[in-house]
PDB file of C-alpha atoms in Angstrom:
ATOM      1  CA  MET Z 283      94.077  14.485-247.560  1.00 44.00           C
ATOM      2  CA  ILE Z 284      90.446  16.068-246.895  1.00 44.00           C
ATOM      3  CA  ILE Z 285      91.532  19.614-246.108  1.00 47.00           C
ATOM      4  CA  PHE Z 286      94.357  19.885-248.983  1.00 43.00           C
ATOM      5  CA  VAL Z 287      91.051  19.332-251.474  1.00 45.00           C
ATOM      6  CA  PHE Z 288      89.741  21.864-249.805  1.00 46.00           C
ATOM      7  CA  SER Z 289      91.698  23.960-249.360  1.00 45.00           C
ATOM      8  CA  THR Z 290      92.718  24.548-253.446  1.00 43.00           C
ATOM      9  CA  VAL Z 291      89.208  24.942-253.707  1.00 44.00           C
ATOM     10  CA  LEU Z 292      88.615  27.501-251.220  1.00 46.00           C
ATOM     11  CA  ARG Z 293      91.549  29.542-252.053  1.00 44.00           C
ATOM     12  CA  PRO Z 294      90.365  31.606-254.850  1.00 46.00           C
ATOM     13  CA  ILE Z 295      86.602  31.894-252.369  1.00 46.00           C
ATOM     14  CA  ASN Z 296      88.578  33.374-249.698  1.00 49.00           C
ATOM     15  CA  ARG Z 297      90.282  36.178-251.172  1.00 39.00           C
ATOM     16  CA  SER Z 298      87.040  37.538-252.807  1.00 47.00           C
ATOM     17  CA  ARG Z 299      84.899  36.568-249.712  1.00 48.00           C
ATOM     18  CA  ILE Z 300      81.520  36.661-251.180  1.00 54.00           C
ATOM     19  CA  THR Z 301      79.883  34.583-248.166  1.00 47.00           C
ATOM     20  CA  THR Z 302      76.319  37.428-247.818  1.00 73.00           C
ATOM     21  CA  VAL Z 303      74.241  34.883-246.908  1.00 82.00           C
ATOM     22  CA  THR Z 304      73.384  35.316-242.814  1.00 87.00           C
ATOM     23  CA  GLU Z 305      69.938  32.498-242.874  1.00 91.00           C
ATOM     24  CA  PHE Z 306      68.870  29.697-244.666  1.00 94.00           C
ATOM     25  CA  VAL Z 307      64.669  29.515-244.908  1.00 94.00           C
ATOM     26  CA  LEU Z 308      63.463  25.859-244.202  1.00 94.00           C
ATOM     27  CA  LEU Z 309      60.148  25.405-246.350  1.00 92.00           C
ATOM     28  CA  GLY Z 310      59.409  22.429-244.305  1.00 90.00           C
ATOM     29  CA  PHE Z 311      55.793  20.826-245.507  1.00 91.00           C
ATOM     30  CA  PRO Z 312      53.656  23.879-246.424  1.00 87.00           C
ATOM     31  CA  GLY Z 313      50.694  24.345-246.252  1.00 86.00           C
ATOM     32  CA  SER Z 314      48.181  26.931-244.821  1.00 90.00           C
ATOM     33  CA  TRP Z 315      47.883  27.944-240.615  1.00 91.00           C
ATOM     34  CA  GLU Z 316      45.070  25.432-240.499  1.00 92.00           C
ATOM     35  CA  ILE Z 317      47.425  22.596-241.990  1.00 93.00           C
ATOM     36  CA  GLN Z 318      50.929  23.754-239.981  1.00 93.00           C
ATOM     37  CA  LEU Z 319      49.062  23.204-236.592  1.00 95.00           C
ATOM     38  CA  VAL Z 320      47.411  19.686-237.175  1.00 95.00           C
ATOM     39  CA  LEU Z 321      51.107  19.373-238.007  1.00 94.00           C
ATOM     40  CA  PHE Z 322      52.557  20.888-235.095  1.00 96.00           C
ATOM     41  CA  SER Z 323      50.051  19.098-232.884  1.00 97.00           C
ATOM     42  CA  LEU Z 324      50.961  15.415-234.735  1.00 96.00           C
ATOM     43  CA  LEU Z 325      54.528  16.060-234.420  1.00 96.00           C
ATOM     44  CA  LEU Z 326      54.515  17.531-231.262  1.00 97.00           C
ATOM     45  CA  ILE Z 327      52.833  14.133-229.264  1.00 97.00           C
ATOM     46  CA  ILE Z 328      55.449  11.936-231.261  1.00 96.00           C
ATOM     47  CA  TYR Z 329      57.935  14.279-229.376  1.00 97.00           C
ATOM     48  CA  ILE Z 330      56.835  13.865-226.779  1.00 97.00           C
ATOM     49  CA  LEU Z 331      55.643  10.403-226.611  1.00 95.00           C
ATOM     50  CA  THR Z 332      59.137   9.505-228.135  1.00 96.00           C
ATOM     51  CA  LEU Z 333      60.906  10.715-225.036  1.00 96.00           C
ATOM     52  CA  LEU Z 334      59.015   9.108-222.866  1.00 93.00           C
ATOM     53  CA  GLY Z 335      59.323   5.697-224.530  1.00 91.00           C
ATOM     54  CA  ASN Z 336      63.182   6.179-224.770  1.00 94.00           C
ATOM     55  CA  GLY Z 337      63.471   7.567-221.113  1.00 93.00           C
ATOM     56  CA  ALA Z 338      61.350   4.534-219.556  1.00 90.00           C
ATOM     57  CA  ILE Z 339      63.745   1.960-221.511  1.00 91.00           C
ATOM     58  CA  ILE Z 340      66.865   4.682-220.118  1.00 93.00           C
ATOM     59  CA  SER Z 341      64.803   4.357-216.952  1.00 90.00           C
ATOM     60  CA  ALA Z 342      64.359   0.271-217.028  1.00 89.00           C
ATOM     61  CA  VAL Z 343      68.059   0.162-217.674  1.00 91.00           C
ATOM     62  CA  ILE Z 344      69.491   1.591-214.827  1.00 90.00           C
ATOM     63  CA  TRP Z 345      66.897   0.623-212.244  1.00 88.00           C
ATOM     64  CA  ASP Z 346      66.394  -2.843-212.874  1.00 84.00           C
ATOM     65  CA  GLN Z 347      69.481  -4.934-211.301  1.00 85.00           C
ATOM     66  CA  ARG Z 348      67.954  -8.091-213.639  1.00 85.00           C
ATOM     67  CA  ILE Z 349      69.184  -6.531-216.444  1.00 87.00           C
ATOM     68  CA  HIS Z 350      72.223  -4.944-216.210  1.00 89.00           C
ATOM     69  CA  THR Z 351      73.947  -7.231-218.835  1.00 91.00           C
ATOM     70  CA  PRO Z 352      75.815  -6.048-222.372  1.00 92.00           C
ATOM     71  CA  MET Z 353      72.138  -6.521-224.303  1.00 90.00           C
ATOM     72  CA  TYR Z 354      69.632  -4.012-222.599  1.00 91.00           C
ATOM     73  CA  ILE Z 355      73.063  -1.815-221.150  1.00 93.00           C
ATOM     74  CA  LEU Z 356      73.423  -1.545-225.521  1.00 93.00           C
ATOM     75  CA  LEU Z 357      70.728  -0.837-225.212  1.00 92.00           C
ATOM     76  CA  GLY Z 358      69.530   1.993-222.830  1.00 93.00           C
ATOM     77  CA  ASN Z 359      72.900   4.113-224.821  1.00 95.00           C
ATOM     78  CA  PHE Z 360      71.037   3.540-227.668  1.00 95.00           C
ATOM     79  CA  SER Z 361      67.179   5.040-226.775  1.00 94.00           C
ATOM     80  CA  PHE Z 362      70.068   7.681-225.300  1.00 96.00           C
ATOM     81  CA  LEU Z 363      71.210   8.260-227.962  1.00 96.00           C
ATOM     82  CA  GLU Z 364      67.350   8.170-229.784  1.00 95.00           C
ATOM     83  CA  ILE Z 365      66.436  11.398-227.223  1.00 97.00           C
ATOM     84  CA  TRP Z 366      69.337  13.629-228.971  1.00 97.00           C
ATOM     85  CA  TYR Z 367      68.698  11.816-232.506  1.00 96.00           C
ATOM     86  CA  VAL Z 368      65.427  13.457-232.588  1.00 96.00           C
ATOM     87  CA  SER Z 369      65.915  16.829-230.750  1.00 96.00           C
ATOM     88  CA  SER Z 370      68.389  17.348-233.362  1.00 96.00           C
ATOM     89  CA  THR Z 371      65.371  17.619-236.229  1.00 95.00           C
ATOM     90  CA  VAL Z 372      62.335  18.327-234.400  1.00 96.00           C
ATOM     91  CA  PRO Z 373      62.083  21.111-231.893  1.00 96.00           C
ATOM     92  CA  ASN Z 374      63.141  23.584-234.877  1.00 95.00           C
ATOM     93  CA  MET Z 375      60.568  21.493-236.794  1.00 95.00           C
ATOM     94  CA  LEU Z 376      58.301  22.492-233.977  1.00 95.00           C
ATOM     95  CA  ALA Z 377      59.063  26.389-233.815  1.00 94.00           C
ATOM     96  CA  ASN Z 378      58.818  26.242-237.822  1.00 94.00           C
ATOM     97  CA  PHE Z 379      55.724  25.299-238.101  1.00 94.00           C
ATOM     98  CA  LEU Z 380      54.210  28.151-235.687  1.00 92.00           C
ATOM     99  CA  SER Z 381      56.873  30.705-238.102  1.00 90.00           C
ATOM    100  CA  LYS Z 382      56.594  33.256-240.385  1.00 88.00           C
ATOM    101  CA  THR Z 383      59.640  32.574-241.175  1.00 90.00           C
ATOM    102  CA  LYS Z 384      60.597  29.839-241.121  1.00 92.00           C
ATOM    103  CA  ALA Z 385      64.345  31.061-240.590  1.00 94.00           C
ATOM    104  CA  ILE Z 386      67.168  29.512-239.678  1.00 94.00           C
ATOM    105  CA  SER Z 387      70.865  31.280-238.884  1.00 94.00           C
ATOM    106  CA  PHE Z 388      73.655  29.778-241.085  1.00 93.00           C
ATOM    107  CA  SER Z 389      75.771  28.711-237.715  1.00 93.00           C
ATOM    108  CA  GLY Z 390      72.398  27.136-236.646  1.00 94.00           C
ATOM    109  CA  CYS Z 391      71.463  25.087-239.979  1.00 95.00           C
ATOM    110  CA  PHE Z 392      75.258  24.238-240.016  1.00 96.00           C
ATOM    111  CA  LEU Z 393      75.213  22.496-236.461  1.00 96.00           C
ATOM    112  CA  GLN Z 394      72.075  20.703-237.129  1.00 96.00           C
ATOM    113  CA  PHE Z 395      73.944  19.546-240.416  1.00 95.00           C
ATOM    114  CA  TYR Z 396      76.298  18.039-237.815  1.00 96.00           C
ATOM    115  CA  PHE Z 397      74.782  16.572-235.034  1.00 96.00           C
ATOM    116  CA  PHE Z 398      72.248  15.199-237.672  1.00 95.00           C
ATOM    117  CA  PHE Z 399      74.864  12.951-239.201  1.00 94.00           C
ATOM    118  CA  SER Z 400      76.844  12.030-236.894  1.00 96.00           C
ATOM    119  CA  LEU Z 401      73.828  11.078-234.435  1.00 96.00           C
ATOM    120  CA  GLY Z 402      73.129   9.297-237.473  1.00 94.00           C
ATOM    121  CA  THR Z 403      76.444   7.553-237.845  1.00 95.00           C
ATOM    122  CA  THR Z 404      76.724   6.971-234.716  1.00 96.00           C
ATOM    123  CA  GLU Z 405      72.986   4.981-234.196  1.00 94.00           C
ATOM    124  CA  CYS Z 406      74.447   3.234-237.408  1.00 94.00           C
ATOM    125  CA  LEU Z 407      77.523   2.301-235.301  1.00 95.00           C
ATOM    126  CA  PHE Z 408      75.831   1.035-231.956  1.00 95.00           C
ATOM    127  CA  LEU Z 409      73.235  -1.008-234.412  1.00 93.00           C
ATOM    128  CA  ALA Z 410      76.162  -3.259-235.698  1.00 94.00           C
ATOM    129  CA  VAL Z 411      77.098  -3.447-232.483  1.00 95.00           C
ATOM    130  CA  MET Z 412      74.188  -4.999-230.675  1.00 92.00           C
ATOM    131  CA  ALA Z 413      74.764  -7.369-233.306  1.00 92.00           C
ATOM    132  CA  TYR Z 414      77.881  -8.261-232.436  1.00 94.00           C
ATOM    133  CA  ASP Z 415      76.489  -8.511-228.531  1.00 93.00           C
ATOM    134  CA  ARG Z 416      73.843 -11.209-230.165  1.00 89.00           C
ATOM    135  CA  TYR Z 417      76.592 -13.293-232.506  1.00 91.00           C
ATOM    136  CA  LEU Z 418      77.933 -13.136-229.237  1.00 93.00           C
ATOM    137  CA  ALA Z 419      74.834 -14.759-227.113  1.00 88.00           C
ATOM    138  CA  ILE Z 420      73.796 -17.047-229.337  1.00 86.00           C
ATOM    139  CA  CYS Z 421      76.418 -17.954-231.123  1.00 88.00           C
ATOM    140  CA  CYS Z 422      79.064 -18.358-228.375  1.00 89.00           C
ATOM    141  CA  PRO Z 423      77.145 -18.781-225.283  1.00 87.00           C
ATOM    142  CA  LEU Z 424      80.196 -20.452-223.284  1.00 90.00           C
ATOM    143  CA  HIS Z 425      83.018 -17.353-223.735  1.00 92.00           C
ATOM    144  CA  TYR Z 426      80.408 -14.738-224.180  1.00 93.00           C
ATOM    145  CA  PRO Z 427      80.661 -14.332-220.735  1.00 92.00           C
ATOM    146  CA  MET Z 428      84.496 -13.734-221.067  1.00 93.00           C
ATOM    147  CA  ILE Z 429      84.031 -11.890-224.116  1.00 93.00           C
ATOM    148  CA  MET Z 430      80.867  -9.085-223.580  1.00 94.00           C
ATOM    149  CA  THR Z 431      82.401  -7.966-219.756  1.00 92.00           C
ATOM    150  CA  GLY Z 432      81.742  -4.457-218.228  1.00 90.00           C
ATOM    151  CA  ARG Z 433      84.430  -3.176-218.820  1.00 93.00           C
ATOM    152  CA  HIS Z 434      84.495  -4.185-223.283  1.00 95.00           C
ATOM    153  CA  CYS Z 435      80.907  -3.078-223.082  1.00 95.00           C
ATOM    154  CA  ALA Z 436      82.187   0.345-222.005  1.00 95.00           C
ATOM    155  CA  THR Z 437      84.402   0.192-224.459  1.00 96.00           C
ATOM    156  CA  LEU Z 438      82.592  -0.318-227.634  1.00 96.00           C
ATOM    157  CA  VAL Z 439      79.817   2.320-226.299  1.00 96.00           C
ATOM    158  CA  SER Z 440      82.500   4.995-225.829  1.00 96.00           C
ATOM    159  CA  LEU Z 441      83.833   4.576-229.559  1.00 96.00           C
ATOM    160  CA  CYS Z 442      80.515   4.357-231.006  1.00 96.00           C
ATOM    161  CA  TRP Z 443      80.094   8.337-229.609  1.00 96.00           C
ATOM    162  CA  LEU Z 444      83.701   8.742-230.673  1.00 96.00           C
ATOM    163  CA  ALA Z 445      83.421   7.730-233.906  1.00 95.00           C
ATOM    164  CA  GLY Z 446      80.220   8.613-234.590  1.00 95.00           C
ATOM    165  CA  PHE Z 447      81.499  12.470-233.716  1.00 95.00           C
ATOM    166  CA  LEU Z 448      84.285  12.578-235.199  1.00 93.00           C
ATOM    167  CA  GLY Z 449      83.631  11.766-238.511  1.00 88.00           C
ATOM    168  CA  TYR Z 450      82.502  14.494-239.864  1.00 91.00           C
ATOM    169  CA  PRO Z 451      83.882  17.963-238.009  1.00 92.00           C
ATOM    170  CA  VAL Z 452      86.317  18.880-240.383  1.00 89.00           C
ATOM    171  CA  LEU Z 453      84.136  18.218-243.393  1.00 90.00           C
ATOM    172  CA  ILE Z 454      81.291  19.904-242.713  1.00 93.00           C
ATOM    173  CA  PHE Z 455      83.447  23.016-240.932  1.00 92.00           C
ATOM    174  CA  LEU Z 456      85.189  22.935-245.091  1.00 88.00           C
ATOM    175  CA  ILE Z 457      81.076  22.777-246.785  1.00 91.00           C
ATOM    176  CA  SER Z 458      80.371  25.356-244.394  1.00 90.00           C
ATOM    177  CA  GLN Z 459      83.082  27.600-245.822  1.00 89.00           C
ATOM    178  CA  LEU Z 460      82.290  27.716-249.414  1.00 88.00           C
ATOM    179  CA  PRO Z 461      80.449  30.943-250.551  1.00 89.00           C
ATOM    180  CA  TYR Z 462      76.384  31.096-250.159  1.00 88.00           C
ATOM    181  CA  CYS Z 463      75.477  34.072-251.804  1.00 81.00           C
ATOM    182  CA  GLY Z 464      72.578  33.763-253.839  1.00 77.00           C
ATOM    183  CA  SER Z 465      68.801  31.938-253.278  1.00 85.00           C
ATOM    184  CA  ASN Z 466      68.930  30.765-249.090  1.00 90.00           C
ATOM    185  CA  ILE Z 467      65.492  28.837-249.409  1.00 93.00           C
ATOM    186  CA  ILE Z 468      66.131  24.967-248.559  1.00 93.00           C
ATOM    187  CA  ASP Z 469      63.188  22.941-248.907  1.00 92.00           C
ATOM    188  CA  HIS Z 470      62.993  20.439-246.806  1.00 92.00           C
ATOM    189  CA  PHE Z 471      62.736  20.077-243.177  1.00 93.00           C
ATOM    190  CA  LEU Z 472      66.524  20.118-242.158  1.00 93.00           C
ATOM    191  CA  CYS Z 473      69.879  21.013-243.128  1.00 94.00           C
ATOM    192  CA  ASP Z 474      71.025  18.211-245.503  1.00 89.00           C
ATOM    193  CA  ILE Z 475      73.677  18.078-248.712  1.00 88.00           C
ATOM    194  CA  ASP Z 476      72.139  18.167-251.311  1.00 85.00           C
ATOM    195  CA  PRO Z 477      69.765  21.343-250.767  1.00 87.00           C
ATOM    196  CA  LEU Z 478      73.317  22.933-248.963  1.00 90.00           C
ATOM    197  CA  MET Z 479      75.329  22.190-252.188  1.00 89.00           C
ATOM    198  CA  ALA Z 480      72.968  23.084-254.673  1.00 86.00           C
ATOM    199  CA  LEU Z 481      73.032  26.423-252.979  1.00 90.00           C
ATOM    200  CA  SER Z 482      76.500  27.164-253.270  1.00 88.00           C
ATOM    201  CA  CYS Z 483      77.270  29.754-255.487  1.00 87.00           C
ATOM    202  CA  VAL Z 484      80.623  27.239-256.020  1.00 84.00           C
ATOM    203  CA  PRO Z 485      79.842  23.754-257.175  1.00 82.00           C
ATOM    204  CA  ALA Z 486      82.315  21.204-254.934  1.00 82.00           C
ATOM    205  CA  PRO Z 487      81.817  17.613-256.307  1.00 84.00           C
ATOM    206  CA  ILE Z 488      84.653  16.923-254.573  1.00 86.00           C
ATOM    207  CA  ALA Z 489      83.079  18.270-250.926  1.00 84.00           C
ATOM    208  CA  GLU Z 490      79.770  15.723-252.192  1.00 85.00           C
ATOM    209  CA  LEU Z 491      82.244  12.800-253.538  1.00 87.00           C
ATOM    210  CA  ILE Z 492      83.658  12.097-250.133  1.00 89.00           C
ATOM    211  CA  PHE Z 493      81.026  13.368-248.219  1.00 88.00           C
ATOM    212  CA  TYR Z 494      78.913  10.855-249.966  1.00 85.00           C
ATOM    213  CA  THR Z 495      81.546   7.969-250.261  1.00 89.00           C
ATOM    214  CA  GLN Z 496      82.117   7.779-246.410  1.00 89.00           C
ATOM    215  CA  SER Z 497      78.216   7.930-246.274  1.00 88.00           C
ATOM    216  CA  SER Z 498      77.834   4.710-248.214  1.00 87.00           C
ATOM    217  CA  LEU Z 499      80.883   3.069-246.330  1.00 91.00           C
ATOM    218  CA  VAL Z 500      79.441   3.771-242.950  1.00 92.00           C
ATOM    219  CA  LEU Z 501      75.611   2.658-244.248  1.00 91.00           C
ATOM    220  CA  PHE Z 502      77.286  -0.200-246.445  1.00 92.00           C
ATOM    221  CA  LEU Z 503      79.922  -2.169-243.957  1.00 94.00           C
ATOM    222  CA  SER Z 504      77.506  -1.812-240.982  1.00 94.00           C
ATOM    223  CA  ILE Z 505      74.567  -3.268-242.704  1.00 92.00           C
ATOM    224  CA  MET Z 506      77.377  -5.853-243.985  1.00 93.00           C
ATOM    225  CA  TYR Z 507      78.860  -6.758-241.205  1.00 94.00           C
ATOM    226  CA  ILE Z 508      74.798  -7.408-239.412  1.00 92.00           C
ATOM    227  CA  PHE Z 509      73.819  -9.386-242.416  1.00 90.00           C
ATOM    228  CA  THR Z 510      76.466 -11.438-242.129  1.00 93.00           C
ATOM    229  CA  SER Z 511      76.500 -11.562-238.006  1.00 91.00           C
ATOM    230  CA  TYR Z 512      72.301 -12.673-238.016  1.00 87.00           C
ATOM    231  CA  ILE Z 513      73.280 -15.111-241.308  1.00 88.00           C
ATOM    232  CA  LEU Z 514      74.937 -16.653-238.357  1.00 89.00           C
ATOM    233  CA  VAL Z 515      73.019 -16.412-235.940  1.00 86.00           C
ATOM    234  CA  LEU Z 516      70.145 -17.930-237.014  1.00 84.00           C
ATOM    235  CA  ARG Z 517      72.364 -20.912-238.985  1.00 85.00           C
ATOM    236  CA  ALA Z 518      73.034 -21.396-234.819  1.00 82.00           C
ATOM    237  CA  VAL Z 519      69.500 -20.877-233.907  1.00 79.00           C
ATOM    238  CA  PHE Z 520      68.603 -23.568-236.409  1.00 78.00           C
ATOM    239  CA  GLN Z 521      70.661 -25.809-234.446  1.00 77.00           C
ATOM    240  CA  VAL Z 522      69.026 -25.311-230.964  1.00 70.00           C
ATOM    241  CA  PRO Z 523      66.624 -27.824-229.931  1.00 71.00           C
ATOM    242  CA  SER Z 524      64.376 -26.222-227.726  1.00 70.00           C
ATOM    243  CA  ALA Z 525      61.430 -24.565-228.943  1.00 69.00           C
ATOM    244  CA  ALA Z 526      61.250 -22.292-225.933  1.00 65.00           C
ATOM    245  CA  GLY Z 527      64.517 -21.238-226.624  1.00 64.00           C
ATOM    246  CA  ARG Z 528      64.120 -20.709-230.446  1.00 67.00           C
ATOM    247  CA  SER Z 529      61.658 -18.010-229.837  1.00 71.00           C
ATOM    248  CA  LYS Z 530      63.347 -16.218-227.208  1.00 66.00           C
ATOM    249  CA  ALA Z 531      66.550 -15.691-229.781  1.00 66.00           C
ATOM    250  CA  PHE Z 532      64.065 -15.093-232.078  1.00 69.00           C
ATOM    251  CA  SER Z 533      62.431 -12.745-230.074  1.00 68.00           C
ATOM    252  CA  THR Z 534      65.325 -10.554-228.851  1.00 66.00           C
ATOM    253  CA  CYS Z 535      66.761 -11.312-232.759  1.00 75.00           C
ATOM    254  CA  GLY Z 536      63.529  -9.843-234.160  1.00 76.00           C
ATOM    255  CA  SER Z 537      63.329  -6.828-232.862  1.00 76.00           C
ATOM    256  CA  HIS Z 538      66.273  -6.061-233.549  1.00 77.00           C
ATOM    257  CA  LEU Z 539      66.326  -7.171-236.952  1.00 81.00           C
ATOM    258  CA  MET Z 540      63.189  -4.456-237.473  1.00 83.00           C
ATOM    259  CA  VAL Z 541      64.856  -1.784-236.283  1.00 85.00           C
ATOM    260  CA  VAL Z 542      67.528  -2.248-238.840  1.00 87.00           C
ATOM    261  CA  SER Z 543      65.612  -2.868-241.865  1.00 85.00           C
ATOM    262  CA  LEU Z 544      63.289   0.381-240.737  1.00 86.00           C
ATOM    263  CA  PHE Z 545      66.214   2.560-240.150  1.00 89.00           C
ATOM    264  CA  TYR Z 546      68.557   1.245-242.943  1.00 88.00           C
ATOM    265  CA  GLY Z 547      65.811   0.599-245.584  1.00 85.00           C
ATOM    266  CA  THR Z 548      64.747   4.370-245.290  1.00 84.00           C
ATOM    267  CA  VAL Z 549      68.218   6.160-245.222  1.00 85.00           C
ATOM    268  CA  MET Z 550      70.168   4.126-248.330  1.00 81.00           C
ATOM    269  CA  VAL Z 551      66.834   5.553-250.286  1.00 77.00           C
ATOM    270  CA  MET Z 552      68.579   8.907-249.375  1.00 76.00           C
ATOM    271  CA  TYR Z 553      71.597   8.652-249.373  1.00 70.00           C
ATOM    272  CA  VAL Z 554      72.949   5.606-251.336  1.00 67.00           C
ATOM    273  CA  SER Z 555      70.736   5.260-254.231  1.00 62.00           C
ATOM    274  CA  PRO Z 556      70.355   8.380-256.461  1.00 57.00           C
ATOM    275  CA  THR Z 557      67.506  11.157-255.180  1.00 56.00           C
ATOM    276  CA  PHE Z 558      67.744  13.013-258.830  1.00 58.00           C
ATOM    277  CA  GLY Z 559      64.068  11.519-259.764  1.00 62.00           C
ATOM    278  CA  ILE Z 560      62.736  11.741-256.069  1.00 71.00           C
ATOM    279  CA  PRO Z 561      60.310  13.991-255.603  1.00 79.00           C
ATOM    280  CA  THR Z 562      61.312  16.153-252.369  1.00 81.00           C
ATOM    281  CA  SER Z 563      57.531  15.732-251.013  1.00 83.00           C
ATOM    282  CA  MET Z 564      58.677  11.952-250.961  1.00 85.00           C
ATOM    283  CA  GLN Z 565      62.438  12.667-249.923  1.00 85.00           C
ATOM    284  CA  LYS Z 566      60.530  14.655-246.817  1.00 89.00           C
ATOM    285  CA  ILE Z 567      58.616  11.808-246.001  1.00 89.00           C
ATOM    286  CA  VAL Z 568      61.195   9.027-246.806  1.00 88.00           C
ATOM    287  CA  THR Z 569      63.977  11.474-244.150  1.00 90.00           C
ATOM    288  CA  LEU Z 570      60.798  12.152-241.910  1.00 92.00           C
ATOM    289  CA  VAL Z 571      60.372   8.148-241.292  1.00 90.00           C
ATOM    290  CA  TYR Z 572      63.461   7.561-240.600  1.00 90.00           C
ATOM    291  CA  SER Z 573      64.375  10.738-238.313  1.00 92.00           C
ATOM    292  CA  VAL Z 574      61.175  11.126-236.671  1.00 94.00           C
ATOM    293  CA  MET Z 575      58.606   7.308-237.088  1.00 92.00           C
ATOM    294  CA  THR Z 576      62.306   5.132-236.116  1.00 91.00           C
ATOM    295  CA  PRO Z 577      62.775   6.738-232.618  1.00 93.00           C
ATOM    296  CA  PHE Z 578      59.382   6.094-231.926  1.00 94.00           C
ATOM    297  CA  LEU Z 579      58.903   2.920-232.743  1.00 90.00           C
ATOM    298  CA  ASN Z 580      61.966   1.821-231.705  1.00 87.00           C
ATOM    299  CA  PRO Z 581      61.020   1.718-227.603  1.00 86.00           C
ATOM    300  CA  LEU Z 582      57.563  -0.446-228.557  1.00 84.00           C
ATOM    301  CA  ILE Z 583      59.724  -2.974-230.983  1.00 82.00           C
ATOM    302  CA  TYR Z 584      61.589  -3.285-227.827  1.00 78.00           C
ATOM    303  CA  SER Z 585      59.249  -3.391-225.206  1.00 74.00           C
ATOM    304  CA  LEU Z 586      56.432  -5.058-227.001  1.00 66.00           C
ATOM    305  CA  ARG Z 587      59.048  -8.146-227.741  1.00 67.00           C
ATOM    306  CA  ASN Z 588      60.755  -8.391-225.048  1.00 74.00           C
ATOM    307  CA  LYS Z 589      59.260 -10.045-222.019  1.00 76.00           C
ATOM    308  CA  ASP Z 590      62.962  -9.148-219.667  1.00 78.00           C
ATOM    309  CA  MET Z 591      61.600  -5.311-220.747  1.00 81.00           C
ATOM    310  CA  LYS Z 592      58.152  -5.140-220.058  1.00 79.00           C
ATOM    311  CA  CYS Z 593      58.871  -6.898-216.726  1.00 82.00           C
ATOM    312  CA  ALA Z 594      61.248  -4.549-216.053  1.00 81.00           C
ATOM    313  CA  LEU Z 595      58.917  -1.609-217.033  1.00 80.00           C
ATOM    314  CA  LYS Z 596      56.462  -3.055-215.210  1.00 79.00           C
ATOM    315  CA  THR Z 597      58.902  -2.488-211.973  1.00 78.00           C
ATOM    316  CA  VAL Z 598      59.564   1.119-213.139  1.00 74.00           C
ATOM    317  CA  LEU Z 599      56.562   2.337-213.086  1.00 77.00           C
ATOM    318  CA  CYS Z 600      54.886  -0.020-210.036  1.00 77.00           C
ATOM    319  CA  SER Z 601      57.836   1.437-207.544  1.00 73.00           C
ATOM    320  CA  MET Z 602      57.062   5.411-209.522  1.00 72.00           C
ATOM    321  CA  ARG Z 603      53.723   4.480-207.892  1.00 73.00           C
ATOM    322  CA  ARG Z 604      54.807   3.707-204.383  1.00 72.00           C
ATOM    323  CA  SER Z 605      56.893   6.243-204.414  1.00 70.00           C
ATOM    324  CA  GLN Z 606      53.697   8.741-205.083  1.00 68.00           C
ATOM    325  CA  SER Z 607      51.043   7.235-202.669  1.00 67.00           C
ATOM    326  CA  SER Z 608      53.725   6.936-200.131  1.00 61.00           C
TER     327      SER Z 608
END
């Protein structure tokens, strides 16, 4: 269906071959050289801390046998995803802060576009699967070990990655075949759907409709599933007679809900609500929150509010110190 619709649009374009743009210019956050250096230093620190924080969670999940459970296996995969998600944009942003041209190649722009949205879609699916895991653990504790087996967990993880990366390649490839023969300046720090469509010489409302419909479906279906799961979880938690049991349930679920709120709240501002009335600078800040700050804050949220993860991180640190001392 998508290929048929685009073929009707692209047929006259292929005859003329008028695409002349070979690179795009990402304006990013404009300012003086001193401001660029400050932003570069700040972003570099955040990026390094993001890699270290998420890497520490992955190491804790791998090395500590006590947390080899579906919940922490999903968390380890989620941290691995966050490393790739933030790496799809930040290295190029860092290079642009020090660059005079701030250019990105045509193919590099669309590769970034593909990986950014594929990883973002995978993150939505992972958050839904993590909500499913908490629902089973709290609402169906007796059946949880039989349902959430290692094989079932691995299947869910594989499906998240496959669905995330197979959802956009055809659509983004066809968008890249549109003619870009005018300005090549993108007033953003990454290659996004709105500025790319604005630079196309031929309007493609069908492409935008398909793209936003697909993105909205992923967002709405996953977030509705997450909130439905947590409504059932909260109902089950309030029926727990033990105050300690309720506290532990709120602690593990609260961390996940904080991440969900931070990620979905900012993403829906950009890709569900109309962005025509939002200033470009505000769009950049909102995108920066869910693409950079969310992966940075996730390790803090999960480690500070989870006793098992804190113990696992301490174990990893102690083992590293012993190996260095010996």
